[in-house]
Coordinates of C-alpha atoms in Angstrom, one line a residue:
X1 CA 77.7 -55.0 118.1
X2 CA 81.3 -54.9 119.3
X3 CA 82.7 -51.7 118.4
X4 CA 85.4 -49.4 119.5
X5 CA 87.0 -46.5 118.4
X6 CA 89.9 -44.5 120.0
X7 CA 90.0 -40.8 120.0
X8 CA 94.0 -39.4 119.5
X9 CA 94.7 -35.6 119.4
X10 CA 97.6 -34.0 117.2
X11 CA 97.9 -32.1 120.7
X12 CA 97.4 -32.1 124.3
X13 CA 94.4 -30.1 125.0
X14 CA 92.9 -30.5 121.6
X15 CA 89.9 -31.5 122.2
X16 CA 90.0 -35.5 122.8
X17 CA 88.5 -35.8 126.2
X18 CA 85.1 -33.4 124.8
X19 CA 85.1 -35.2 122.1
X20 CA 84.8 -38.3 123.4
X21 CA 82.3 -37.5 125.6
X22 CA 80.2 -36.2 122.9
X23 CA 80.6 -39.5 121.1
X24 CA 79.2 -41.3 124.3
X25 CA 76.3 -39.1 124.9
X26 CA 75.6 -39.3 120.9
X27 CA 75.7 -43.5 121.3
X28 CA 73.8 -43.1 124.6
X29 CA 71.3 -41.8 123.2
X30 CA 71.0 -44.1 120.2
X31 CA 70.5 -46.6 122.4
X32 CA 73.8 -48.0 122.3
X33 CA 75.5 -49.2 125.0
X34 CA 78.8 -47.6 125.6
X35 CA 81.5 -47.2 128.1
X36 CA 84.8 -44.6 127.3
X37 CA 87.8 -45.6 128.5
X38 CA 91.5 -44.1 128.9
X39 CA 93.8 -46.6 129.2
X40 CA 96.6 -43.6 130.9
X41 CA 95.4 -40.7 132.4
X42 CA 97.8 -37.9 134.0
X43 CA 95.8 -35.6 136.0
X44 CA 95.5 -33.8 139.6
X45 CA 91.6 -34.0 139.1
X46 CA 90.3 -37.4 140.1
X47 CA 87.2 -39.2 141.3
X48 CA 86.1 -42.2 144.0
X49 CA 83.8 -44.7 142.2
X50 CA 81.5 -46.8 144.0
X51 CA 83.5 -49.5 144.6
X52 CA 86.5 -46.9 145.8
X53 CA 88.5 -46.9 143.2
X54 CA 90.6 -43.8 142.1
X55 CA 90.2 -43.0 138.4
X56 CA 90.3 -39.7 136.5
X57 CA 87.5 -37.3 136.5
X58 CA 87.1 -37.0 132.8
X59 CA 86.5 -40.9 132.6
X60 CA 83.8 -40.3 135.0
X61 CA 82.4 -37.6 133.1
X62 CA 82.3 -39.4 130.2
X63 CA 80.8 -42.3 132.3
X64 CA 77.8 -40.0 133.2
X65 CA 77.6 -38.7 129.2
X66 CA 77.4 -42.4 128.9
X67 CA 74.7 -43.1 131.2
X68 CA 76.5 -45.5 133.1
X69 CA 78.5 -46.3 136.7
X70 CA 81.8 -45.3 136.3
X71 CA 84.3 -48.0 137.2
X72 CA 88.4 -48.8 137.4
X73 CA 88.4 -50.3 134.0
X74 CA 87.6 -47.2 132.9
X75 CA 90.8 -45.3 133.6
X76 CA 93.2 -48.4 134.5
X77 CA 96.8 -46.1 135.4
X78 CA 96.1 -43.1 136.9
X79 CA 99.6 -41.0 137.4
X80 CA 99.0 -38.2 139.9
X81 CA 102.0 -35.6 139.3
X82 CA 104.1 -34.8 142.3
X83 CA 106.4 -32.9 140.9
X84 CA 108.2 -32.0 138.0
X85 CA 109.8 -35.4 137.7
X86 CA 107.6 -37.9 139.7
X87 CA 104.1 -38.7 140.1
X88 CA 102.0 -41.4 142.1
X89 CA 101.2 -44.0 140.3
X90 CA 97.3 -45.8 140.4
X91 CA 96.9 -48.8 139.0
X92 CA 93.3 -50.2 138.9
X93 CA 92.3 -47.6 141.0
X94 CA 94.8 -48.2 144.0
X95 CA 98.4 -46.2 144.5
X96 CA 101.4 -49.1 143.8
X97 CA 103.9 -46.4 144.9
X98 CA 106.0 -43.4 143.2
X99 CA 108.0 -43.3 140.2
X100 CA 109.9 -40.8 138.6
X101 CA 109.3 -40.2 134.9
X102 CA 112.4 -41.7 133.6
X103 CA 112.0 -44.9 135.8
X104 CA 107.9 -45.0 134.8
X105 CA 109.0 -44.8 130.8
X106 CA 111.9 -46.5 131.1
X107 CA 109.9 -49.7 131.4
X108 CA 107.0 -50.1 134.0
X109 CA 104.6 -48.5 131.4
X110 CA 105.1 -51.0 128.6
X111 CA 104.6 -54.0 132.0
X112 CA 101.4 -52.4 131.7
X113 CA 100.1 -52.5 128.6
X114 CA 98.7 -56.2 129.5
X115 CA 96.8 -54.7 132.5
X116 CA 95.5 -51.9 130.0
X117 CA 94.4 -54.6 127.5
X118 CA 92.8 -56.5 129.5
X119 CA 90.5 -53.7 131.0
X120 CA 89.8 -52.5 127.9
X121 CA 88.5 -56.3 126.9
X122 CA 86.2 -56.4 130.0
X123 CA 84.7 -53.4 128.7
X124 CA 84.2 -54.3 125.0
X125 CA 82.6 -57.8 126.9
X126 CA 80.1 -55.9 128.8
X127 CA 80.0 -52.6 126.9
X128 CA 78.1 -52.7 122.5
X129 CA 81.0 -49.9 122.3
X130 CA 84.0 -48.5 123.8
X131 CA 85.2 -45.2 123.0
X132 CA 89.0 -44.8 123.8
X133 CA 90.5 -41.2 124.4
X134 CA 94.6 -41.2 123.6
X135 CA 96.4 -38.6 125.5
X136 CA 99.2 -35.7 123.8
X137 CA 99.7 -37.1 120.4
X138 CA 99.9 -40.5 119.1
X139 CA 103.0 -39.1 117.0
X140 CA 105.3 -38.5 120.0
X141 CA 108.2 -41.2 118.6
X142 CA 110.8 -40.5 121.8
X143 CA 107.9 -42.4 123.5
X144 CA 106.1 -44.9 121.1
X145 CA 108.0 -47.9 122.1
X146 CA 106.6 -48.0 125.6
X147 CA 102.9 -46.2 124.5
X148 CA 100.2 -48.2 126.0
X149 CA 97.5 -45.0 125.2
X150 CA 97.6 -44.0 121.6
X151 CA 98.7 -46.5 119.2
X152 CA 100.2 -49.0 121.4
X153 CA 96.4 -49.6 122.4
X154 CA 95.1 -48.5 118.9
X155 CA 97.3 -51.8 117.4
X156 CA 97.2 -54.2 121.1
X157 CA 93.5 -53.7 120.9
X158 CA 92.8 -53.1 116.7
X159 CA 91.0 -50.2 117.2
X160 CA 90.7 -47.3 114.3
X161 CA 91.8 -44.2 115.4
X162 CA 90.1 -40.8 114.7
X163 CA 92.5 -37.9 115.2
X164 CA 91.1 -34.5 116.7
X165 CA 93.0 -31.0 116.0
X166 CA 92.4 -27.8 117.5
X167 CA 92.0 -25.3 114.4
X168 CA 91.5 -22.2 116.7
X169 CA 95.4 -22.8 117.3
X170 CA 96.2 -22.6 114.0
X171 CA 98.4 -24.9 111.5
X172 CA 95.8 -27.7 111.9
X173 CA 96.6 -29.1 108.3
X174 CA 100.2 -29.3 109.0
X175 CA 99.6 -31.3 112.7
X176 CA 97.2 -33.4 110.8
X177 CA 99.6 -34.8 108.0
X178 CA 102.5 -34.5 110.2
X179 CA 100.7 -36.2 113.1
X180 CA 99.9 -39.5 110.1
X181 CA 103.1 -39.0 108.6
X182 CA 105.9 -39.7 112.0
X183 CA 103.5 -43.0 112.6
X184 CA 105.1 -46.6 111.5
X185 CA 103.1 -48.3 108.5
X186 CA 101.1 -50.6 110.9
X187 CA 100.2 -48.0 113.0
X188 CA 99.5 -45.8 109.8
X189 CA 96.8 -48.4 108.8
X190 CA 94.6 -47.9 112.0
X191 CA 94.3 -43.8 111.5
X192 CA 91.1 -43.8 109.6
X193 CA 90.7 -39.9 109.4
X194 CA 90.3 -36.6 111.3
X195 CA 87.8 -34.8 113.0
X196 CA 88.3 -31.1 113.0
X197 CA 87.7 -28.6 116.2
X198 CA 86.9 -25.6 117.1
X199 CA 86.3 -24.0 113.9
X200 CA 84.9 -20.6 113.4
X201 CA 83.1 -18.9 110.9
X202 CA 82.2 -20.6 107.4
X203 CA 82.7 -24.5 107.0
X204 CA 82.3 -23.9 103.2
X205 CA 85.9 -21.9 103.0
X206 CA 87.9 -24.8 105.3
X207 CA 86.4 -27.7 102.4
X208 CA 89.2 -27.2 99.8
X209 CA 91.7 -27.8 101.9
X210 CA 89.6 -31.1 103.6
X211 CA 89.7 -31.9 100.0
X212 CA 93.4 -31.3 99.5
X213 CA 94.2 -33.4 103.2
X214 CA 92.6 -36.1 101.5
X215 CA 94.2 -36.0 98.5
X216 CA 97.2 -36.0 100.8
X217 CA 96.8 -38.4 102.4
X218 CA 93.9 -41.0 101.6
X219 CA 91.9 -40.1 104.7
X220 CA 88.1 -38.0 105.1
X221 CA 87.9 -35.7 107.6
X222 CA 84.5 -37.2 109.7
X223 CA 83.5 -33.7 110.6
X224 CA 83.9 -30.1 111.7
X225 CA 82.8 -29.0 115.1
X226 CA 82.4 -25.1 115.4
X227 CA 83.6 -23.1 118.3
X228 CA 81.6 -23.3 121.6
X229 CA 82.1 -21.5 124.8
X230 CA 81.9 -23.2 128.0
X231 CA 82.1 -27.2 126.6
X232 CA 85.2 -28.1 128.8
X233 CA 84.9 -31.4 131.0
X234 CA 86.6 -32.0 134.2
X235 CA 90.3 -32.9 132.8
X236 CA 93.7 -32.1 133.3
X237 CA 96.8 -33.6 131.6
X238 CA 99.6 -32.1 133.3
X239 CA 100.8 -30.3 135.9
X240 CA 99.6 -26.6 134.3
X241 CA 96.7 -25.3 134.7
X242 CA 95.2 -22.4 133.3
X243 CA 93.6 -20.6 135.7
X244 CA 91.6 -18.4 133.5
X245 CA 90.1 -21.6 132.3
X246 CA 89.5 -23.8 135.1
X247 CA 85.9 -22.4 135.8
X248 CA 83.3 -24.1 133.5
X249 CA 81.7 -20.7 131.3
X250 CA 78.0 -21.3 132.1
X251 CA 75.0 -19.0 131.2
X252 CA 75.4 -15.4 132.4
X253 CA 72.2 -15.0 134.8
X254 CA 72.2 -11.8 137.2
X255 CA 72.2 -12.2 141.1
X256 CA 68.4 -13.0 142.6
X257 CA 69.6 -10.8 144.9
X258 CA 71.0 -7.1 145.3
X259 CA 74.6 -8.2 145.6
X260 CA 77.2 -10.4 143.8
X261 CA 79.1 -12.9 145.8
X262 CA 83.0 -13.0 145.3
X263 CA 85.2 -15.9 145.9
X264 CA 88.8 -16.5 145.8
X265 CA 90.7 -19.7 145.4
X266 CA 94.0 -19.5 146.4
X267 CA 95.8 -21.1 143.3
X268 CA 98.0 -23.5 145.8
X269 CA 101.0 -25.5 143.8
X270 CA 99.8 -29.5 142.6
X271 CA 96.0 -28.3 142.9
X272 CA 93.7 -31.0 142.8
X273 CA 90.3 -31.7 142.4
X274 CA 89.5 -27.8 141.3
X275 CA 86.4 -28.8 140.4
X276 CA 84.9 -28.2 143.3
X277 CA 84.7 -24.4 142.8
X278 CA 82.5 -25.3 139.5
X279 CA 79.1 -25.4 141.6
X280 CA 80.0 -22.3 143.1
X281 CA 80.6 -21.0 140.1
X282 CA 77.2 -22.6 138.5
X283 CA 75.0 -19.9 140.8
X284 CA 73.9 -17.0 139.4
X285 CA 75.9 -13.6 141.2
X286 CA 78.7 -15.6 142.4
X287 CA 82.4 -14.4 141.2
X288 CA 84.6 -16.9 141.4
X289 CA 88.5 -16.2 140.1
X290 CA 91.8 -17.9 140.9
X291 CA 94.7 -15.7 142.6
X292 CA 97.9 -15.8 143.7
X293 CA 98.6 -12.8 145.6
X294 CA 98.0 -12.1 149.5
X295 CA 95.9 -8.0 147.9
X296 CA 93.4 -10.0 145.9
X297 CA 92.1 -11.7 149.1
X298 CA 91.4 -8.3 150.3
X299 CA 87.6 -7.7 148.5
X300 CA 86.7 -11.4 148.6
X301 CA 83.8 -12.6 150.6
X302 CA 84.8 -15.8 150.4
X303 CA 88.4 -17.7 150.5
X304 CA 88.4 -20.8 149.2
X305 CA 92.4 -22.9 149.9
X306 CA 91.6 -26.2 147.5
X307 CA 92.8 -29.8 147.5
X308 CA 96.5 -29.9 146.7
X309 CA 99.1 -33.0 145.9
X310 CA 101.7 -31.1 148.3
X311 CA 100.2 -29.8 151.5
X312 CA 103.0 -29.3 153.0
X313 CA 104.8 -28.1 149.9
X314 CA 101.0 -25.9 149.1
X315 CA 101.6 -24.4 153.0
X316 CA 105.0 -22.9 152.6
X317 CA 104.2 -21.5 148.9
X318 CA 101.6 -19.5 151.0
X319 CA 103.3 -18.1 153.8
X320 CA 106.2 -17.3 151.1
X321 CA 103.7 -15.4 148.9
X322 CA 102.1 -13.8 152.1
X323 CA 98.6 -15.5 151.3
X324 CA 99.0 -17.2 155.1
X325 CA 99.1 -14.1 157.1
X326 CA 95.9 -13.0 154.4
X327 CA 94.3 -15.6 155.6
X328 CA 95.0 -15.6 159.1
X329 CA 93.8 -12.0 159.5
X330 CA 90.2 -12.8 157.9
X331 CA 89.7 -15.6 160.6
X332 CA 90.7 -13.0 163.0
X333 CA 87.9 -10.6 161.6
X334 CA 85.2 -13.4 161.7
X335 CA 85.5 -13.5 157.0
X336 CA 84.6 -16.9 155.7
X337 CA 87.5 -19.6 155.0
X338 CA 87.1 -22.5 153.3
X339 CA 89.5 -25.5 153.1
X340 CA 88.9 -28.6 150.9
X341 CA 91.2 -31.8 151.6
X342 CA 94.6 -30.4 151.8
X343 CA 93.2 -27.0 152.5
X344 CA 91.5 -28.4 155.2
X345 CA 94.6 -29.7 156.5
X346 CA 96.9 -27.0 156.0
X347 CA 94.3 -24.8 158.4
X348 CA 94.8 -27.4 161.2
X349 CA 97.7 -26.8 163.9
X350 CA 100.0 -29.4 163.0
X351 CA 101.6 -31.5 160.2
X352 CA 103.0 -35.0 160.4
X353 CA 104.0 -36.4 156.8
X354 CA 106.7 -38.7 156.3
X355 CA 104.6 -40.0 153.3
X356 CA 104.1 -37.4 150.8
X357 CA 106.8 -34.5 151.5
X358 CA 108.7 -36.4 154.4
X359 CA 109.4 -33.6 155.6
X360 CA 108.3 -34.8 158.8
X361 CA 106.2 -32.5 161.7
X362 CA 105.3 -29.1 160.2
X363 CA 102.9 -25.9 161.8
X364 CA 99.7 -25.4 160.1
X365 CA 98.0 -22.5 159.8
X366 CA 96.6 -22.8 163.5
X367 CA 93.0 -21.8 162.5
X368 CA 91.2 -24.9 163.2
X369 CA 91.6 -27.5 166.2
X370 CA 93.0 -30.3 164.0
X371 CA 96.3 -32.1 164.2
X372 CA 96.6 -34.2 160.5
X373 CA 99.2 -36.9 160.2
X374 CA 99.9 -38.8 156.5
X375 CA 99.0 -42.7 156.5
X376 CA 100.7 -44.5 153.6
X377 CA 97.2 -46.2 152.6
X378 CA 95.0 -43.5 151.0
X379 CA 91.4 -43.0 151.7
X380 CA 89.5 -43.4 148.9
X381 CA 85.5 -43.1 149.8
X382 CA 82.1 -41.6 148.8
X383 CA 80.8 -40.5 152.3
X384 CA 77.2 -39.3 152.7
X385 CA 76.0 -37.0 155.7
X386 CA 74.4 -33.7 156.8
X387 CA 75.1 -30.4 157.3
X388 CA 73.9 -27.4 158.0
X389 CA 70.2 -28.8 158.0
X390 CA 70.6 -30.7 155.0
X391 CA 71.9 -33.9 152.6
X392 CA 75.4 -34.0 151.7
X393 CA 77.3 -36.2 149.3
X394 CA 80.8 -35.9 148.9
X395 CA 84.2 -38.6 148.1
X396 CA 87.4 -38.4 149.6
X397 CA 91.1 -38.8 148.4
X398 CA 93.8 -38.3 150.8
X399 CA 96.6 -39.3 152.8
X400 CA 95.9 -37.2 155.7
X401 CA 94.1 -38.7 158.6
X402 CA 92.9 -35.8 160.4
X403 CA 92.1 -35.8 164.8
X404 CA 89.7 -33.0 165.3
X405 CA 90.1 -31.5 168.7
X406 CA 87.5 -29.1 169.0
X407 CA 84.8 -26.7 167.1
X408 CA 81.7 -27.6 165.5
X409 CA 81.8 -31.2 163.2
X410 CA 81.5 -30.3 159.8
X411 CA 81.3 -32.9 157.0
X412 CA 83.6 -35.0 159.3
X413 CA 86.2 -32.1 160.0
X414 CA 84.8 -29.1 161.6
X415 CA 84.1 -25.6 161.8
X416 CA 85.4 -22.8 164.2
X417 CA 83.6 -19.2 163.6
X418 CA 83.6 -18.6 159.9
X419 CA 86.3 -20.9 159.2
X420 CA 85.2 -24.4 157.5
X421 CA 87.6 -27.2 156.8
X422 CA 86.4 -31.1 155.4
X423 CA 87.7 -34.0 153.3
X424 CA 85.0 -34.0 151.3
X425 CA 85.4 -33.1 147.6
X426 CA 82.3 -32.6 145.8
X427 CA 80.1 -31.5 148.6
X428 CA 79.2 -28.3 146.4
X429 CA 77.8 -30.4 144.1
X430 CA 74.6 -31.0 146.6
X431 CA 72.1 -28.1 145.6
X432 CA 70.6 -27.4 148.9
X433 CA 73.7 -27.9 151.1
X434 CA 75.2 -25.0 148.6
X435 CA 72.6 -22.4 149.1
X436 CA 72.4 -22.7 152.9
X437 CA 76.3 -22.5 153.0
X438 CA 76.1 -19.2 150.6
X439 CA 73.7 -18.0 152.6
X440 CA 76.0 -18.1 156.2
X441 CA 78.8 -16.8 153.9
X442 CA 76.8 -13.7 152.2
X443 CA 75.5 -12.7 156.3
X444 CA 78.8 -13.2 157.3
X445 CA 80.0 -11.0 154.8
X446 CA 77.1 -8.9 155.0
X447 CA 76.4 -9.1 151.2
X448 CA 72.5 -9.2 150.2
X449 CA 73.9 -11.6 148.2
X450 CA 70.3 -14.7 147.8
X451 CA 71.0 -17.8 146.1
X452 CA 69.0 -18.9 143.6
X453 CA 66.2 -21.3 144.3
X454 CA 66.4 -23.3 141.3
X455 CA 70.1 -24.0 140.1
X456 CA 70.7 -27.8 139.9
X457 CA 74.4 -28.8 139.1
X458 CA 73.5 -32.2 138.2
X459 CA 71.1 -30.6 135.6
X460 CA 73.6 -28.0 134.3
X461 CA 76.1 -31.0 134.1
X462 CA 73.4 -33.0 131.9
X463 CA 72.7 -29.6 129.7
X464 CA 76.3 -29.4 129.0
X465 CA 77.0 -33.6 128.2
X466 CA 73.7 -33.1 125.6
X467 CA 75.5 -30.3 123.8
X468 CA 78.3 -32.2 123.6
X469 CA 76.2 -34.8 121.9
X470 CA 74.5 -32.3 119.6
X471 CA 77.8 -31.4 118.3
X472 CA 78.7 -35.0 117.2
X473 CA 74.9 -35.5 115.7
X474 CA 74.9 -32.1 114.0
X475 CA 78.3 -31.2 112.7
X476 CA 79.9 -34.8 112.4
X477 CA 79.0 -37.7 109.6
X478 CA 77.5 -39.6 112.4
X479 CA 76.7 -42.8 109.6
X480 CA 80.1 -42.8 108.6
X481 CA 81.5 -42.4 112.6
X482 CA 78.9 -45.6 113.4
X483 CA 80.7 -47.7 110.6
X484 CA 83.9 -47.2 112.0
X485 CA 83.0 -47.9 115.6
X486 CA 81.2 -51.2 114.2
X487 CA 83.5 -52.1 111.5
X488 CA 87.2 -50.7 112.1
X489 CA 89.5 -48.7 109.9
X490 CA 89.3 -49.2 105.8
X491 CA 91.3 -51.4 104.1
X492 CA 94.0 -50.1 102.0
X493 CA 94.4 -46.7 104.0
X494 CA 98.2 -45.7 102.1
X495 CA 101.2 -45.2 103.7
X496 CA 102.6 -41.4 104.1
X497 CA 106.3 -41.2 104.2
X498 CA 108.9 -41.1 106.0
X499 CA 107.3 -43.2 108.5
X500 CA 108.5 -43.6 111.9
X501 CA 112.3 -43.2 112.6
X502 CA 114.2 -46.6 112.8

């Protein structure tokens, strides 16, 4: 077998990357071999494979719902949003440089298309199956001429397309035939059908109008998928985030101990790698909520400042919004602070950065002995150590190369007091590194706050990428979805006008 499919949305956000990973976890465990892949993947939230290479953390999500290493080919351009207009570009899991997005679209994405093709066809030589997520909509025409992630790949590569709409947004109907209907004839005959998401209530009252989309258009509808809380995967495909939504919904289970645990992560501009505040969120009693104002520090027994694209730019945002002088008066009364990669470096004394902001030497916070200063070659590795008694694994993405002058070493930063700052992304993720860290926090604190003995992330991770599979076996026609991977789009699919403009 040799198949492929890519995944294309009528929307951003409607569903693709989920999708996708339930399709790998539903092949995974058919016994198929399967890799995903996005050929283009905007996001803040990224990921250090083994071989330290920078690739989006929803392609190594769907890696692990795959059952496999996740590698470059993966998630071959990687733009990393800088701004409203420009974003760092990773090619192959290495930075080439900046572009704006006029210069990016204006022709350095169609160069790429080659480099896209050719990951993909190392996959589909290693991999029985490649599952391929599109990003927005395959149907934006100001942009299909340089598209090298929804049909540009869909007709480079031959792959069928199944297209995913979000029906809790409404006018699902409409986005499907509209989303077939702006494509060009050969791009028309690669959309095999639609796959609907989010549905609530009674399948039985959506089926006449399946029956009237096919009528419409010559193309089945391969399954509905009802409404699930908590199914999100690590993704992000611009710069917004929601931050009611950032924090995986997991089972409701009360504190082991007498008290609940509150943390609050300051929402700092170009926020990256978020995810870290999912383990914490994962334990049973601990709070965990996004804020942007200095008052709703004030009940927190923990502050978490996250990674960030903009230190510098992060660091002013907080003293302008008063968050800074919050934070400086919990160090001084001894509350927990936390600071994750540019958190961490935005707590130190002093800034040197002619790379990312150029804006040259800038004061930190002051709250840690650390002087940081901005390299143009990133780091880009998966460090393993130990603290505070036990194992720690962790990966690193930054510019800022950090001299620590003082306090206690901490996951190769350090720690003065209460306040905790390291490189390391993902060091949450290691079970009993969390709990002893909870633990200092909830004395420190003085909440009788207990973490739970039992909570594995990895596990809750797995539990999450199997009921992504169980939505593809049970509410998808998985023999008709395995004859499209293996076989391609049907012949004769007709052509809805107008077509794509001239």
């Amino acid at each position: 077998m040799n198949g492929g499919l890519l995944v294309a949305g009528t929307t951003s956000d409607a569903g693709k990357s989920v999708v996708t990973a339930g399709i790998c976890r539903w092949l995974a465990r058919q016994g198929v071999k399967v890799a995903p892949f996005k050929a283009q993947n905007m996001s803040l939230n990224s990921f250090v494979t083994r071989e330290g290479a920078e690739i989006g953390r929803a392609q190594a999500m769907q890696a692990q719902a795959c059952r496999v290493e996740p590698t470059a080919h993966m998630n071959p351009v990687l733009l990393k949003p800088g701004g409203e207009r420009s974003s760092q570009v990773v090619l192959l899991g290495r930075p080439v440089g900046e572009m704006s997005a006029r210069g990016y679209h204006g022709g350095r994405q169609a160069r790429l298309l080659g480099t896209v093709l050719d990951s993909l066809a190392e996959l589909r030589a290693t991999y029985d199956a490649v599952i391929c997520e599109g990003a927005g909509s395959p149907a934006e025409i100001n942009l299909r001429r340089t598209d090298i992630v929804n049909m540009g790949i869909a007709r480079g590569a031959g792959l069928p397309v199944l297209v995913v709409g979000d029906i809790d947004r409404g006018g699902v109907f409409a986005s499907f035939f509209g989303t077939v209907a702006l494509l060009a004839p050969e791009d028309q005959a690669l959309v095999a059908g639609f796959l609907v998401n989010k549905f609530r209530g009674d399948v039985s009252l959506l089926e006449p109008g399946l029956e009237m989309l096919h009528g419409l258009t010559g193309r089945r509808t391969y399954g509905v998928l009802p409404f699930r809380h908590g199914l999100g995967i690590d993704e992000e495909d611009g710069l917004r985030v929601s931050l009611r939504g950032t924090v995986r919904e997991s089972v409701v289970a009360p504190p082991v101990g007498e008290d609940v645990l509150r943390v609050a992560v300051c929402a700092v501009p170009l926020m990256s790698n978020f995810t870290d505040v999912d383990a914490l969120a994962a334990e049973p009693g601990v709070v965990v909520r996004f804020v942007d104002r200095p008052e709703e520090l004030s009940d927190a027994d923990l502050v978490v400042v996250p990674g960030t694209r903009g230190t510098v730019r992060a660091l002013e945002w907080l003293r302008e919004r008063g968050l800074a002088d919050a934070i400086v008066r919990r160090v001084a009364e001894e509350r927990p602070v936390l600071g994750i990669c540019g958190g961490f470096q935005l707590l130190g004394e002093h800034i040197e950065d002619e790379v990312e902001s150029r804006a040259g030497h800038v004061d930190g916070l002051g709250l840690l002995p650390v002087r940081v200063r901005f390299a143009r070659e990133k780091t880009l590795t998966r460090p393993v150590g130990e603290a505070l008694g036990e194992r720690v694994e962790g990966y690193e993405i930054h510019h800022g190369v950090a001299e620590v002058a003082g306090g206690d070493p901490f996951l190769d930063g350090c720690r003065v007091g209460q306040t905790w700052g390291t490189h390391w992304h993902g060091s949450l993720e290691s079970d009993g590194f969390r709990r002893a860290f909870l633990r200092e926090v909830a004395a420190a604190a003085g909440r009788r706050f207990v973490p739970a003995p039992d909570t594995s992330f990895a596990a809750l991770r797995e539990e999450q990428l199997d009921r992504l599979g169980d939505l593809i076996e049970h509410h998808a026609d998985t023999d008709a979805l395995w004859r499209l991977i293996e076989s391609g789009a049907p012949q004769g699919l007709p052509f809805i006008p107008p077509g794509a403009p001239a």
